[in-house]
mmCIF file of C-alpha atoms in Angstrom:
data_model
loop_
_atom_site.group_PDB
_atom_site.id
_atom_site.type_symbol
_atom_site.label_atom_id
_atom_site.label_comp_id
_atom_site.label_asym_id
_atom_site.label_seq_id
_atom_site.Cartn_x
_atom_site.Cartn_y
_atom_site.Cartn_z
ATOM 1 C CA MET A 1 0.000 0.000 0.000
ATOM 2 C CA ALA A 2 1.425 3.343 -1.007
ATOM 3 C CA GLY A 3 1.151 5.794 1.857
ATOM 4 C CA LYS A 4 0.929 9.527 2.089
ATOM 5 C CA LEU A 5 4.406 10.095 3.486
ATOM 6 C CA THR A 6 7.618 10.218 1.493
ATOM 7 C CA ALA A 7 11.184 9.679 2.681
ATOM 8 C CA ARG A 8 11.624 13.451 2.588
ATOM 9 C CA HIS A 9 8.546 13.949 4.796
ATOM 10 C CA VAL A 10 9.960 11.492 7.322
ATOM 11 C CA ASP A 11 13.096 13.622 7.624
ATOM 12 C CA THR A 12 11.501 17.081 7.535
ATOM 13 C CA LEU A 13 8.014 17.093 9.121
ATOM 14 C CA GLY A 14 7.599 19.127 12.309
ATOM 15 C CA ASP A 15 6.362 18.020 15.718
ATOM 16 C CA GLY A 16 3.140 16.025 15.783
ATOM 17 C CA THR A 17 1.671 12.707 14.728
ATOM 18 C CA HIS A 18 1.511 12.281 10.960
ATOM 19 C CA SER A 19 -0.527 9.571 9.226
ATOM 20 C CA ASP A 20 0.853 7.434 6.432
ATOM 21 C CA GLY A 21 -2.388 5.460 6.131
ATOM 22 C CA GLY A 22 -3.081 1.849 7.017
ATOM 23 C CA ASN A 23 -2.730 2.453 10.778
ATOM 24 C CA LEU A 24 0.896 3.625 10.412
ATOM 25 C CA PHE A 25 1.891 6.959 11.954
ATOM 26 C CA LEU A 26 5.080 8.951 12.240
ATOM 27 C CA ARG A 27 5.441 10.574 15.661
ATOM 28 C CA VAL A 28 7.806 13.552 15.764
ATOM 29 C CA ARG A 29 8.838 15.116 19.074
ATOM 30 C CA GLY A 30 11.807 17.438 18.797
ATOM 31 C CA ALA A 31 14.680 15.483 17.272
ATOM 32 C CA SER A 32 12.944 12.154 17.944
ATOM 33 C CA ARG A 33 11.164 10.432 15.042
ATOM 34 C CA ALA A 34 9.443 7.091 15.580
ATOM 35 C CA TRP A 35 6.919 4.817 13.899
ATOM 36 C CA VAL A 36 3.672 3.986 15.689
ATOM 37 C CA PHE A 37 1.008 1.465 14.717
ATOM 38 C CA ARG A 38 -2.424 2.593 15.977
ATOM 39 C CA TRP A 39 -5.721 0.750 16.128
ATOM 40 C CA LYS A 40 -9.023 1.166 17.929
ATOM 41 C CA ARG A 41 -10.587 -1.522 20.068
ATOM 42 C CA ASP A 42 -13.548 -1.161 22.438
ATOM 43 C CA GLU A 43 -13.660 2.614 21.872
ATOM 44 C CA ARG A 44 -10.017 2.954 22.973
ATOM 45 C CA VAL A 45 -7.121 3.913 20.754
ATOM 46 C CA ARG A 46 -4.182 1.581 21.233
ATOM 47 C CA GLU A 47 -0.641 2.153 20.065
ATOM 48 C CA LEU A 48 2.321 -0.049 19.345
ATOM 49 C CA GLY A 49 5.751 1.502 18.873
ATOM 50 C CA LEU A 50 7.624 0.139 15.865
ATOM 51 C CA GLY A 51 10.944 1.839 16.514
ATOM 52 C CA PRO A 52 12.808 4.945 15.443
ATOM 53 C CA THR A 53 13.049 6.020 11.824
ATOM 54 C CA SER A 54 16.828 5.689 12.044
ATOM 55 C CA ALA A 55 16.447 1.927 12.626
ATOM 56 C CA ARG A 56 13.385 1.262 10.450
ATOM 57 C CA PRO A 57 13.019 3.018 7.081
ATOM 58 C CA LEU A 58 9.624 3.989 5.643
ATOM 59 C CA LYS A 59 9.334 0.957 3.372
ATOM 60 C CA GLU A 60 10.091 -1.457 6.202
ATOM 61 C CA ALA A 61 7.649 0.320 8.548
ATOM 62 C CA ARG A 62 4.915 -0.020 5.906
ATOM 63 C CA GLU A 63 5.644 -3.732 5.469
ATOM 64 C CA LEU A 64 5.531 -4.305 9.223
ATOM 65 C CA ALA A 65 2.264 -2.350 9.539
ATOM 66 C CA ALA A 66 0.769 -4.504 6.762
ATOM 67 C CA GLN A 67 1.708 -7.644 8.710
ATOM 68 C CA LEU A 68 0.361 -6.216 11.975
ATOM 69 C CA ARG A 69 -3.010 -5.456 10.380
ATOM 70 C CA LEU A 70 -3.431 -9.217 9.927
ATOM 71 C CA VAL A 71 -2.802 -10.085 13.596
ATOM 72 C CA PRO A 72 -5.313 -9.877 16.461
ATOM 73 C CA LEU A 73 -3.096 -7.595 18.566
ATOM 74 C CA ASP A 74 -5.327 -7.404 21.613
ATOM 75 C CA ARG A 75 -5.237 -11.160 22.095
ATOM 76 C CA ALA A 76 -1.435 -11.282 21.853
ATOM 77 C CA ALA A 77 -1.134 -8.431 24.345
ATOM 78 C CA ALA A 78 -3.693 -9.991 26.704
ATOM 79 C CA ASN A 79 -1.749 -13.260 26.853
ATOM 80 C CA HIS A 80 1.350 -11.426 28.006
ATOM 81 C CA ASN A 81 -0.566 -9.223 30.452
ATOM 82 C CA ARG A 82 -0.962 -12.273 32.667
ATOM 83 C CA LEU A 83 2.822 -12.590 32.850
ATOM 84 C CA ALA A 84 3.656 -8.936 33.465
ATOM 85 C CA PRO A 85 0.581 -6.691 33.705
ATOM 86 C CA GLU A 86 2.531 -3.447 33.833
ATOM 87 C CA ARG A 87 4.527 -4.297 30.700
ATOM 88 C CA GLY A 88 2.223 -6.776 28.976
ATOM 89 C CA VAL A 89 1.542 -4.843 25.809
ATOM 90 C CA ALA A 90 5.207 -3.956 25.346
ATOM 91 C CA ILE A 91 6.282 -7.566 25.862
ATOM 92 C CA GLY A 92 3.577 -8.865 23.532
ATOM 93 C CA ALA A 93 4.423 -6.275 20.913
ATOM 94 C CA GLY A 94 8.134 -7.016 21.072
ATOM 95 C CA LEU A 95 7.599 -10.744 20.656
ATOM 96 C CA LEU A 96 5.107 -10.185 17.875
ATOM 97 C CA ILE A 97 7.451 -7.892 15.950
ATOM 98 C CA ARG A 98 10.357 -10.337 16.360
ATOM 99 C CA GLN A 99 8.159 -13.174 15.062
ATOM 100 C CA ILE A 100 7.050 -11.166 12.030
ATOM 101 C CA GLU A 101 10.596 -10.041 11.273
ATOM 102 C CA GLY A 102 11.819 -13.630 11.630
ATOM 103 C CA VAL A 103 9.218 -14.803 9.120
ATOM 104 C CA GLN A 104 10.210 -12.050 6.691
ATOM 105 C CA ARG A 105 13.913 -12.960 6.958
ATOM 106 C CA ASN A 106 13.264 -16.671 6.416
ATOM 107 C CA VAL A 107 11.130 -16.255 3.304
#
C-alpha cells in the first residue's frame, strides 16, 4: 500500500503525529522520530511503537504495519498481560514484531 508520506517527509516534518495510512503513523517530538502502529478496540485507541526512523526506514515500517493489520493484537497483548501486567503490551508487541521479522527474513 502506497502511503501519504515520502522519505523526505519522514526527515523534515515538524512536531506532531503524521498519518501514512493503514494504521501507520510517524510521531515527531523534537529530534525524535518514531513509527507507531495505531488501532481502535472497544472505543479505545491503542498504540504499538515500531521503533525509530533511524532503525526502520519507511518501506520497512509499511511492510511491518501490513503484517500487523493481519494479527489480532489485543489477544497477543492480553496473553502477556498475565505474565507482566505493567509491561504486557510492550512484551507482547516485542515478541510479535520479532516473530514477524523472523518470518520475513526466512522467506
